[in-house]
GROMACS .gro file of C-alpha atoms in nm:
model
  492
    1MET     CA    1   6.489   6.471  12.628
    2ASN     CA    2   6.781   6.546  12.400
    3LYS     CA    3   7.109   6.387  12.500
    4TYR     CA    4   7.297   6.719  12.454
    5GLU     CA    5   7.219   7.072  12.561
    6PHE     CA    6   7.392   7.417  12.537
    7ASP     CA    7   7.519   7.569  12.859
    8SER     CA    8   7.551   7.942  12.927
    9GLY     CA    9   7.890   7.948  12.756
   10LEU     CA   10   7.742   7.806  12.431
   11ARG     CA   11   7.942   7.484  12.479
   12ARG     CA   12   7.792   7.155  12.381
   13THR     CA   13   7.810   6.932  12.690
   14ASP     CA   14   7.721   6.572  12.758
   15LYS     CA   15   7.487   6.523  13.052
   16ARG     CA   16   7.709   6.234  13.154
   17GLN     CA   17   8.008   6.484  13.163
   18ARG     CA   18   8.217   6.279  12.924
   19PRO     CA   19   8.579   6.401  12.956
   20ILE     CA   20   8.739   6.574  12.655
   21SER     CA   21   8.993   6.343  12.498
   22PHE     CA   22   9.360   6.417  12.439
   23LYS     CA   23   9.307   6.369  12.066
   24THR     CA   24   9.047   6.645  12.067
   25ILE     CA   25   9.280   6.884  12.248
   26THR     CA   26   9.565   6.799  12.009
   27ALA     CA   27   9.348   6.851  11.702
   28ALA     CA   28   9.227   7.188  11.831
   29ALA     CA   29   9.583   7.300  11.906
   30LEU     CA   30   9.696   7.191  11.560
   31LEU     CA   31   9.408   7.381  11.403
   32VAL     CA   32   9.502   7.700  11.585
   33ALA     CA   33   9.869   7.657  11.489
   34LEU     CA   34   9.790   7.602  11.124
   35CYS     CA   35   9.585   7.922  11.111
   36GLY     CA   36   9.906   8.121  11.141
   37CYS     CA   37  10.114   7.949  10.874
   38SER     CA   38  10.216   8.094  10.537
   39PHE     CA   39  10.365   7.947  10.222
   40ALA     CA   40  10.507   8.279  10.101
   41PRO     CA   41  10.888   8.299  10.075
   42ARG     CA   42  11.071   8.497  10.339
   43GLU     CA   43  11.034   8.865  10.253
   44GLN     CA   44  11.368   9.017  10.153
   45THR     CA   45  11.456   9.343   9.982
   46PRO     CA   46  11.628   9.272   9.648
   47VAL     CA   47  11.999   9.347   9.633
   48VAL     CA   48  12.088   9.666   9.441
   49PRO     CA   49  12.449   9.753   9.349
   50LEU     CA   50  12.531  10.069   9.543
   51SER     CA   51  12.840  10.286   9.561
   52ALA     CA   52  12.974  10.441   9.880
   53ALA     CA   53  12.946  10.796   9.745
   54TRP     CA   54  12.832  10.989   9.441
   55LYS     CA   55  13.065  11.004   9.143
   56THR     CA   56  13.014  11.378   9.105
   57ALA     CA   57  13.077  11.581   9.419
   58ALA     CA   58  12.797  11.812   9.526
   59PRO     CA   59  12.859  12.171   9.409
   60GLN     CA   60  12.797  12.302   9.759
   61ALA     CA   61  12.858  12.105  10.077
   62GLY     CA   62  12.659  12.124  10.397
   63TRP     CA   63  12.357  12.324  10.496
   64VAL     CA   64  12.307  12.694  10.450
   65SER     CA   65  12.124  12.713  10.782
   66ALA     CA   66  11.947  12.502  11.041
   67ASP     CA   67  11.614  12.635  10.910
   68ASP     CA   68  11.698  12.499  10.566
   69ALA     CA   69  11.778  12.159  10.722
   70ARG     CA   70  11.442  12.149  10.897
   71ALA     CA   71  11.259  12.257  10.580
   72TRP     CA   72  11.425  11.976  10.384
   73GLN     CA   73  11.352  11.710  10.641
   74ALA     CA   74  10.989  11.823  10.661
   75GLY     CA   75  10.951  11.800  10.283
   76ARG     CA   76  10.923  12.180  10.240
   77TRP     CA   77  11.223  12.188  10.007
   78TRP     CA   78  11.095  12.489   9.812
   79GLU     CA   79  11.168  12.709  10.112
   80LEU     CA   80  11.537  12.661  10.031
   81PHE     CA   81  11.482  12.898   9.737
   82ALA     CA   82  11.365  13.183   9.965
   83ASP     CA   83  11.079  13.294   9.739
   84ALA     CA   84  10.763  13.380   9.932
   85GLU     CA   85  10.539  13.375   9.626
   86LEU     CA   86  10.662  13.029   9.528
   87SER     CA   87  10.589  12.904   9.881
   88ALA     CA   88  10.234  13.042   9.861
   89LEU     CA   89  10.177  12.866   9.528
   90MET     CA   90  10.307  12.538   9.671
   91GLN     CA   91  10.037  12.546   9.937
   92ARG     CA   92   9.775  12.582   9.665
   93VAL     CA   93   9.920  12.283   9.480
   94ASN     CA   94   9.897  12.066   9.791
   95ILE     CA   95   9.530  12.158   9.835
   96HIS     CA   96   9.384  12.198   9.487
   97ASN     CA   97   9.591  11.991   9.243
   98GLN     CA   98   9.364  11.726   9.092
   99ASN     CA   99   9.639  11.473   9.027
  100LEU     CA  100   9.705  11.475   9.400
  101ALA     CA  101   9.332  11.435   9.466
  102LEU     CA  102   9.335  11.131   9.234
  103ALA     CA  103   9.636  10.978   9.410
  104ALA     CA  104   9.477  11.040   9.751
  105ALA     CA  105   9.160  10.866   9.634
  106ASN     CA  106   9.371  10.570   9.520
  107VAL     CA  107   9.516  10.548   9.872
  108ALA     CA  108   9.164  10.546  10.018
  109GLN     CA  109   9.062  10.268   9.778
  110ALA     CA  110   9.366  10.060   9.870
  111GLU     CA  111   9.291  10.103  10.241
  112ALA     CA  112   8.929   9.998  10.188
  113LEU     CA  113   9.045   9.684  10.001
  114LEU     CA  114   9.276   9.607  10.291
  115ARG     CA  115   8.984   9.622  10.533
  116GLN     CA  116   8.791   9.386  10.305
  117GLN     CA  117   9.080   9.138  10.305
  118ARG     CA  118   9.106   9.149  10.684
  119ALA     CA  119   8.734   9.080  10.715
  120GLY     CA  120   8.799   8.737  10.563
  121LEU     CA  121   8.977   8.632  10.882
  122LEU     CA  122   8.657   8.669  11.087
  123PRO     CA  123   8.341   8.455  11.092
  124ASN     CA  124   8.034   8.553  10.893
  125VAL     CA  125   7.720   8.590  11.104
  126GLY     CA  126   7.373   8.617  10.954
  127ALA     CA  127   7.029   8.656  11.107
  128SER     CA  128   6.688   8.595  10.958
  129VAL     CA  129   6.330   8.660  11.063
  130GLY     CA  130   6.037   8.535  10.859
  131ALA     CA  131   5.660   8.520  10.872
  132GLN     CA  132   5.436   8.338  10.625
  133ARG     CA  133   5.061   8.312  10.566
  134ALA     CA  134   4.919   8.050  10.328
  135GLY     CA  135   4.572   7.945  10.220
  136GLY     CA  136   4.347   7.882   9.922
  137GLN     CA  137   4.009   7.770   9.801
  138ASP     CA  138   3.867   7.498  10.023
  139ARG     CA  139   4.173   7.533  10.249
  140SER     CA  140   4.204   7.701  10.583
  141THR     CA  141   4.455   7.980  10.626
  142THR     CA  142   4.774   7.880  10.805
  143HIS     CA  143   5.042   8.095  10.968
  144SER     CA  144   5.407   8.026  11.041
  145GLY     CA  145   5.704   8.221  11.170
  146SER     CA  146   6.075   8.161  11.211
  147VAL     CA  147   6.385   8.321  11.362
  148GLY     CA  148   6.737   8.203  11.284
  149LEU     CA  149   7.104   8.278  11.343
  150ASN     CA  150   7.370   8.138  11.106
  151VAL     CA  151   7.746   8.141  11.158
  152SER     CA  152   8.014   8.025  10.915
  153TRP     CA  153   8.390   8.048  10.934
  154ALA     CA  154   8.666   7.929  10.705
  155PRO     CA  155   8.980   7.918  10.922
  156ASP     CA  156   9.290   8.039  10.741
  157LEU     CA  157   9.466   7.705  10.774
  158TRP     CA  158   9.730   7.766  10.508
  159GLY     CA  159   9.773   8.141  10.540
  160GLN     CA  160   9.591   8.223  10.218
  161ILE     CA  161   9.394   8.510  10.368
  162GLY     CA  162   9.687   8.625  10.580
  163ASP     CA  163   9.912   8.643  10.274
  164ALA     CA  164   9.639   8.828  10.083
  165VAL     CA  165   9.619   9.077  10.371
  166ARG     CA  166   9.997   9.122  10.363
  167ALA     CA  167   9.990   9.172   9.986
  168GLN     CA  168   9.719   9.433  10.011
  169GLY     CA  169   9.898   9.600  10.300
  170ALA     CA  170  10.200   9.639  10.073
  171ASN     CA  171   9.969   9.773   9.802
  172VAL     CA  172   9.848  10.039  10.046
  173GLN     CA  173  10.209  10.142  10.097
  174VAL     CA  174  10.260  10.147   9.720
  175SER     CA  175   9.966  10.386   9.686
  176GLU     CA  176  10.103  10.603   9.968
  177ALA     CA  177  10.438  10.623   9.793
  178ASN     CA  178  10.262  10.699   9.463
  179LEU     CA  179  10.082  10.985   9.635
  180ALA     CA  180  10.417  11.120   9.758
  181ALA     CA  181  10.560  11.082   9.406
  182ALA     CA  182  10.263  11.266   9.254
  183ARG     CA  183  10.300  11.545   9.509
  184LEU     CA  184  10.674  11.577   9.441
  185SER     CA  185  10.614  11.577   9.065
  186ALA     CA  186  10.352  11.852   9.091
  187GLN     CA  187  10.573  12.058   9.321
  188GLY     CA  188  10.874  12.018   9.092
  189SER     CA  189  10.671  12.109   8.785
  190LEU     CA  190  10.539  12.418   8.961
  191ALA     CA  191  10.888  12.529   9.066
  192ALA     CA  192  11.028  12.475   8.716
  193ALA     CA  193  10.743  12.668   8.551
  194TYR     CA  194  10.756  12.943   8.812
  195PHE     CA  195  11.131  12.999   8.777
  196ALA     CA  196  11.100  12.996   8.396
  197LEU     CA  197  10.827  13.259   8.419
  198ARG     CA  198  11.034  13.479   8.650
  199GLU     CA  199  11.341  13.443   8.426
  200GLN     CA  200  11.124  13.551   8.133
  201ASP     CA  201  11.016  13.853   8.337
  202ALA     CA  202  11.384  13.938   8.384
  203GLU     CA  203  11.463  13.881   8.016
  204MET     CA  204  11.171  14.099   7.910
  205ALA     CA  205  11.287  14.373   8.145
  206LEU     CA  206  11.633  14.342   7.986
  207LEU     CA  207  11.485  14.359   7.637
  208ASP     CA  208  11.279  14.662   7.733
  209ASP     CA  209  11.602  14.840   7.824
  210ILE     CA  210  11.772  14.710   7.509
  211ILE     CA  211  11.481  14.819   7.290
  212THR     CA  212  11.494  15.166   7.444
  213GLY     CA  213  11.864  15.180   7.360
  214TYR     CA  214  11.802  15.050   7.008
  215GLU     CA  215  11.534  15.316   6.957
  216ARG     CA  216  11.789  15.576   7.064
  217SER     CA  217  12.043  15.430   6.822
  218MET     CA  218  11.781  15.433   6.548
  219LYS     CA  219  11.714  15.800   6.611
  220ILE     CA  220  12.085  15.885   6.612
  221THR     CA  221  12.136  15.697   6.288
  222GLN     CA  222  11.834  15.863   6.127
  223ASN     CA  223  11.966  16.207   6.227
  224ARG     CA  224  12.308  16.125   6.083
  225TYR     CA  225  12.143  16.006   5.762
  226ASP     CA  226  11.933  16.326   5.743
  227ALA     CA  227  12.253  16.526   5.795
  228GLY     CA  228  12.416  16.336   5.509
  229VAL     CA  229  12.690  16.177   5.719
  230ALA     CA  230  12.546  15.823   5.727
  231ALA     CA  231  12.435  15.583   5.460
  232ARG     CA  232  12.080  15.463   5.411
  233THR     CA  233  12.199  15.109   5.490
  234ASP     CA  234  12.288  15.226   5.842
  235VAL     CA  235  11.926  15.324   5.900
  236LEU     CA  236  11.800  14.994   5.763
  237GLN     CA  237  12.042  14.797   5.981
  238ALA     CA  238  11.937  14.994   6.290
  239GLN     CA  239  11.572  14.931   6.208
  240SER     CA  240  11.636  14.558   6.155
  241THR     CA  241  11.813  14.531   6.489
  242LEU     CA  242  11.529  14.713   6.666
  243GLU     CA  243  11.254  14.499   6.513
  244SER     CA  244  11.445  14.179   6.589
  245ALA     CA  245  11.460  14.278   6.956
  246ARG     CA  246  11.088  14.359   6.957
  247ALA     CA  247  11.011  14.019   6.802
  248SER     CA  248  11.221  13.847   7.069
  249ARG     CA  249  11.021  14.022   7.338
  250VAL     CA  250  10.693  13.905   7.186
  251ALA     CA  251  10.825  13.546   7.186
  252LEU     CA  252  10.920  13.583   7.552
  253GLN     CA  253  10.575  13.717   7.632
  254MET     CA  254  10.416  13.414   7.465
  255ASN     CA  255  10.633  13.172   7.662
  256ARG     CA  256  10.553  13.357   7.984
  257GLU     CA  257  10.182  13.322   7.920
  258LEU     CA  258  10.222  12.950   7.851
  259ASN     CA  259  10.408  12.904   8.179
  260GLU     CA  260  10.136  13.101   8.357
  261HIS     CA  261   9.875  12.862   8.212
  262ALA     CA  262  10.081  12.564   8.330
  263ILE     CA  263  10.099  12.707   8.682
  264ALA     CA  264   9.722  12.764   8.680
  265LEU     CA  265   9.666  12.397   8.599
  266LEU     CA  266   9.902  12.285   8.875
  267VAL     CA  267   9.724  12.495   9.139
  268GLY     CA  268   9.382  12.376   9.020
  269GLU     CA  269   9.267  12.701   8.856
  270ALA     CA  270   9.122  12.781   8.515
  271PRO     CA  271   9.388  12.979   8.320
  272ALA     CA  272   9.138  13.259   8.258
  273ASN     CA  273   9.099  13.309   8.634
  274PHE     CA  274   9.468  13.302   8.719
  275SER     CA  275   9.746  13.553   8.668
  276LEU     CA  276  10.089  13.632   8.811
  277PRO     CA  277  10.199  13.993   8.777
  278PRO     CA  278  10.563  14.057   8.688
  279SER     CA  279  10.797  14.033   8.983
  280PRO     CA  280  11.175  14.032   9.038
  281TRP     CA  281  11.345  13.700   8.980
  282VAL     CA  282  11.509  13.541   9.287
  283ASP     CA  283  11.780  13.344   9.107
  284ARG     CA  284  11.907  13.171   9.420
  285VAL     CA  285  12.048  12.818   9.388
  286PRO     CA  286  12.050  12.662   9.736
  287ALA     CA  287  12.279  12.393   9.869
  288VAL     CA  288  12.096  12.061   9.843
  289PRO     CA  289  12.248  11.777  10.049
  290ALA     CA  290  12.289  11.472   9.828
  291GLY     CA  291  12.369  11.235  10.117
  292VAL     CA  292  12.482  10.887  10.018
  293PRO     CA  293  12.337  10.657   9.750
  294SER     CA  294  12.188  10.409  10.001
  295GLU     CA  295  11.963  10.682  10.147
  296LEU     CA  296  11.809  10.728   9.805
  297LEU     CA  297  11.625  10.396   9.835
  298LEU     CA  298  11.424  10.542  10.123
  299ARG     CA  299  11.398  10.900  10.001
  300ARG     CA  300  11.264  10.832   9.651
  301PRO     CA  301  10.890  10.756   9.664
  302ASP     CA  302  10.895  10.579   9.329
  303VAL     CA  303  11.178  10.349   9.447
  304ALA     CA  304  10.995  10.285   9.774
  305ALA     CA  305  10.679  10.203   9.576
  306ALA     CA  306  10.873   9.956   9.361
  307GLU     CA  307  11.014   9.788   9.674
  308ARG     CA  308  10.667   9.752   9.823
  309ALA     CA  309  10.546   9.603   9.496
  310VAL     CA  310  10.810   9.331   9.545
  311ALA     CA  311  10.672   9.264   9.894
  312ALA     CA  312  10.317   9.239   9.756
  313ALA     CA  313  10.429   8.998   9.484
  314ASN     CA  314  10.611   8.790   9.745
  315ALA     CA  315  10.293   8.755   9.954
  316ARG     CA  316  10.090   8.659   9.647
  317ILE     CA  317  10.320   8.359   9.599
  318GLY     CA  318  10.192   8.230   9.934
  319VAL     CA  319   9.832   8.289   9.821
  320ALA     CA  320   9.892   8.084   9.506
  321ARG     CA  321  10.069   7.800   9.690
  322SER     CA  322   9.796   7.768   9.952
  323ALA     CA  323   9.550   7.667   9.679
  324TYR     CA  324   9.712   7.321   9.677
  325PHE     CA  325   9.561   7.244  10.018
  326PRO     CA  326   9.202   7.170  10.122
  327GLN     CA  327   8.975   7.445  10.247
  328LEU     CA  328   8.791   7.386  10.575
  329THR     CA  329   8.459   7.556  10.650
  330LEU     CA  330   8.281   7.544  10.986
  331GLN     CA  331   7.909   7.617  10.994
  332GLY     CA  332   7.654   7.644  11.271
  333SER     CA  333   7.299   7.763  11.305
  334ILE     CA  334   7.036   7.800  11.570
  335GLY     CA  335   6.674   7.894  11.514
  336ALA     CA  336   6.313   7.856  11.616
  337SER     CA  337   5.981   7.824  11.439
  338GLY     CA  338   5.613   7.830  11.530
  339SER     CA  339   5.264   7.883  11.401
  340HIS     CA  340   5.294   8.258  11.465
  341LEU     CA  341   5.593   8.487  11.492
  342LEU     CA  342   5.480   8.586  11.842
  343ASP     CA  343   5.479   8.220  11.940
  344VAL     CA  344   5.838   8.189  11.823
  345ILE     CA  345   5.941   8.475  12.047
  346SER     CA  346   5.739   8.374  12.355
  347ALA     CA  347   5.783   7.995  12.346
  348PRO     CA  348   6.044   7.899  12.088
  349LYS     CA  349   6.110   7.550  11.970
  350LEU     CA  350   6.485   7.559  11.919
  351LEU     CA  351   6.656   7.387  11.629
  352TRP     CA  352   7.033   7.382  11.591
  353SER     CA  353   7.295   7.238  11.361
  354LEU     CA  354   7.672   7.214  11.337
  355GLY     CA  355   7.867   7.123  11.028
  356VAL     CA  356   8.217   7.085  10.890
  357ALA     CA  357   8.301   7.092  10.518
  358LEU     CA  358   8.638   7.011  10.364
  359ALA     CA  359   8.686   7.098   9.997
  360GLN     CA  360   8.982   7.000   9.781
  361TYR     CA  361   9.048   7.011   9.408
  362VAL     CA  362   9.107   6.665   9.268
  363PHE     CA  363   9.194   6.771   8.912
  364ASP     CA  364   9.227   7.123   8.773
  365GLY     CA  365   9.432   7.068   8.458
  366GLY     CA  366   9.742   7.232   8.607
  367ALA     CA  367   9.568   7.561   8.688
  368ARG     CA  368   9.712   7.585   9.039
  369THR     CA  369  10.064   7.508   8.918
  370ALA     CA  370  10.028   7.773   8.650
  371ALA     CA  371   9.905   8.023   8.912
  372VAL     CA  372  10.213   7.957   9.126
  373ASP     CA  373  10.440   7.997   8.823
  374GLN     CA  374  10.267   8.322   8.737
  375ALA     CA  375  10.313   8.452   9.093
  376LEU     CA  376  10.683   8.360   9.087
  377ALA     CA  377  10.730   8.532   8.751
  378ALA     CA  378  10.544   8.839   8.880
  379HIS     CA  379  10.784   8.850   9.175
  380ASP     CA  380  11.081   8.832   8.938
  381ALA     CA  381  10.931   9.116   8.732
  382ALA     CA  382  10.872   9.330   9.042
  383THR     CA  383  11.230   9.264   9.155
  384ALA     CA  384  11.370   9.373   8.818
  385SER     CA  385  11.147   9.681   8.823
  386TYR     CA  386  11.274   9.774   9.170
  387ARG     CA  387  11.637   9.736   9.069
  388GLN     CA  388  11.581   9.936   8.752
  389ALA     CA  389  11.403  10.212   8.945
  390SER     CA  390  11.691  10.225   9.193
  391LEU     CA  391  11.956  10.245   8.922
  392ALA     CA  392  11.758  10.508   8.730
  393ALA     CA  393  11.723  10.714   9.048
  394MET     CA  394  12.098  10.704   9.108
  395LYS     CA  395  12.160  10.804   8.746
  396GLU     CA  396  11.924  11.103   8.780
  397VAL     CA  397  12.103  11.222   9.092
  398GLU     CA  398  12.442  11.193   8.920
  399ASP     CA  399  12.304  11.380   8.617
  400GLU     CA  400  12.179  11.672   8.823
  401LEU     CA  401  12.494  11.690   9.036
  402THR     CA  402  12.698  11.705   8.715
  403ALA     CA  403  12.466  11.968   8.567
  404LEU     CA  404  12.493  12.190   8.875
  405LEU     CA  405  12.871  12.167   8.881
  406ARG     CA  406  12.927  12.226   8.509
  407LEU     CA  407  12.663  12.498   8.480
  408ALA     CA  408  12.832  12.688   8.763
  409GLU     CA  409  13.161  12.678   8.569
  410GLN     CA  410  12.988  12.775   8.244
  411ILE     CA  411  12.808  13.068   8.407
  412GLU     CA  412  13.134  13.217   8.527
  413HIS     CA  413  13.280  13.207   8.175
  414VAL     CA  414  12.966  13.353   8.017
  415ARG     CA  415  12.949  13.627   8.282
  416VAL     CA  416  13.304  13.739   8.200
  417GLY     CA  417  13.222  13.728   7.829
  418ALA     CA  418  12.900  13.926   7.877
  419ASP     CA  419  13.085  14.200   8.067
  420ALA     CA  420  13.345  14.221   7.791
  421ALA     CA  421  13.079  14.230   7.519
  422ALA     CA  422  12.900  14.516   7.696
  423ARG     CA  423  13.222  14.718   7.704
  424VAL     CA  424  13.287  14.648   7.336
  425GLU     CA  425  12.933  14.757   7.248
  426LYS     CA  426  12.980  15.088   7.427
  427GLN     CA  427  13.319  15.156   7.268
  428VAL     CA  428  13.201  15.071   6.916
  429MET     CA  429  12.895  15.296   6.953
  430ASN     CA  430  13.115  15.584   7.068
  431SER     CA  431  13.347  15.520   6.776
  432TYR     CA  432  13.055  15.522   6.532
  433GLN     CA  433  12.918  15.848   6.670
  434ALA     CA  434  13.264  15.997   6.622
  435GLY     CA  435  13.262  15.883   6.262
  436LEU     CA  436  13.547  15.639   6.312
  437SER     CA  437  13.357  15.311   6.265
  438ALA     CA  438  13.095  15.164   6.031
  439TYR     CA  439  12.749  15.090   6.160
  440THR     CA  440  12.788  14.722   6.079
  441ASN     CA  441  13.037  14.709   6.366
  442VAL     CA  442  12.772  14.858   6.596
  443VAL     CA  443  12.513  14.600   6.490
  444THR     CA  444  12.757  14.316   6.547
  445ALA     CA  445  12.860  14.447   6.889
  446GLN     CA  446  12.496  14.500   6.996
  447ALA     CA  447  12.393  14.150   6.887
  448THR     CA  448  12.691  13.995   7.066
  449ALA     CA  449  12.627  14.185   7.389
  450LEU     CA  450  12.255  14.107   7.390
  451SER     CA  451  12.315  13.738   7.317
  452ALA     CA  452  12.572  13.712   7.596
  453ARG     CA  453  12.345  13.877   7.854
  454ARG     CA  454  12.048  13.659   7.760
  455SER     CA  455  12.266  13.347   7.759
  456LEU     CA  456  12.380  13.432   8.111
  457MET     CA  457  12.020  13.457   8.233
  458GLN     CA  458  11.921  13.135   8.061
  459LEU     CA  459  12.214  12.947   8.213
  460GLN     CA  460  12.123  13.081   8.557
  461LEU     CA  461  11.769  12.951   8.499
  462GLN     CA  462  11.904  12.612   8.388
  463ARG     CA  463  12.111  12.587   8.704
  464GLN     CA  464  11.814  12.681   8.921
  465GLN     CA  465  11.598  12.423   8.747
  466ALA     CA  466  11.878  12.167   8.784
  467ALA     CA  467  11.861  12.229   9.158
  468VAL     CA  468  11.486  12.161   9.147
  469ALA     CA  469  11.552  11.844   8.945
  470LEU     CA  470  11.812  11.735   9.202
  471VAL     CA  471  11.557  11.785   9.479
  472GLN     CA  472  11.314  11.564   9.286
  473ALA     CA  473  11.583  11.305   9.212
  474LEU     CA  474  11.661  11.289   9.586
  475GLY     CA  475  11.295  11.243   9.679
  476GLY     CA  476  11.230  11.595   9.805
  477GLY     CA  477  11.320  11.508  10.163
  478TRP     CA  478  11.042  11.246  10.176
  479GLN     CA  479  11.122  10.915  10.343
  480ALA     CA  480  10.937  10.585  10.339
  481PRO     CA  481  10.724  10.582  10.657
  482TRP     CA  482  10.735  10.206  10.698
  483GLY     CA  483  11.016   9.996  10.839
  484ALA     CA  484  11.017   9.715  10.584
  485VAL     CA  485  11.260   9.895  10.357
  486ASP     CA  486  11.507   9.987  10.629
  487ALA     CA  487  11.722   9.702  10.505
  488ALA     CA  488  11.768   9.896  10.183
  489THR     CA  489  12.019  10.119  10.357
  490SER     CA  490  12.242   9.832  10.464
  491PRO     CA  491  12.569   9.777  10.275
  492ARG     CA  492  12.545   9.566   9.963
   0.00000   0.00000   0.00000
């Protein structure tokens, strides 16, 4: 009879009940302890130079309402603009935009890779069942059957798999942040295109009124020419002014159609199947809370993604360093065989084996050293990328704060000028009809008034789009959902 047998707990025991030695217990404890080690450096968010406040003060301080605060914190920043049609389009972007579908698929891939990495921490178990029949000329037919169970496990002695899991976990967070960035980009592009389209609606409505007035002026001038009190050049100048306004309207119509096509793409529609009828322009510019620069490192998805890339690169240093150490593999199998498969099941003849393998590179030409150097350099690159992304984000916020402030000042000046130009246009036209002024003065006054009114609308659009850009620069109310970057808000 065999000296050893397996008890109900699958423990190999000696029939003489030989006590387990202290060395065995110590070795097992050491093995368990080593399975949790890691050679990756301590994870630390790179230092970024931050100021205590923004250089340019926000144009409007505080919240407009508690509802606006909740909308911002929930990521529904477009509701600050109080445009129901824009809000409806945003919902379509979130559902049908294909760039978002691509980013969501990338998140799913990253999560699947993470599950694969985690599987490496567990043993591999395989089972086999076989039946064979053999024979030939002048030979009797023989039968055989077998059943087997194989188990192998490579304990993560040096933390190689654990570091790989941590790296992939950070990659999952990178993909989540990239999804948030793609969503914010699509939403910002939609808002910018939508506001441009609505401003063009307003400009075209203005030009329609202007063209009607120019047609009236053309008729008055033609009547004066027919009556012999106006020169032919007055008629030609009136006609030139009218046709110029009509051409401007056609250009606006073209730009409106292009913006409509862009919106169709963003909401996942074919341009031929999508249209937005003209509607009044809500030229509201809401108060957007800029907060403090340190919050930006959590609220910008691209900055959060760059920080997580640093964490992934840090973990991959541990993966590269662990290659210096031997790899241990434990293997075991148990099986049975017989002349028939039914015999194996009914009266098995058990066979078992246990094995330990230790593998170590003796010479690799410096490949492992080069891999560690590459991982360190990749970490340095990721750190520089994170710092650059953080600085660029702060620059974008400062740019948009400046734009909002200066555009507000510019709009006030242009509004006063537009009102004055409108009064001049009316007075000059009255003077011309009374025969006290040349028509060239009318043309000049009309062109000045029209230019001022259109400039005012375009500046209002620029300021509205600057508010959208500020929302994007601030991360759209999104915040990193993981705690690893909380340190980014600490003073530098």
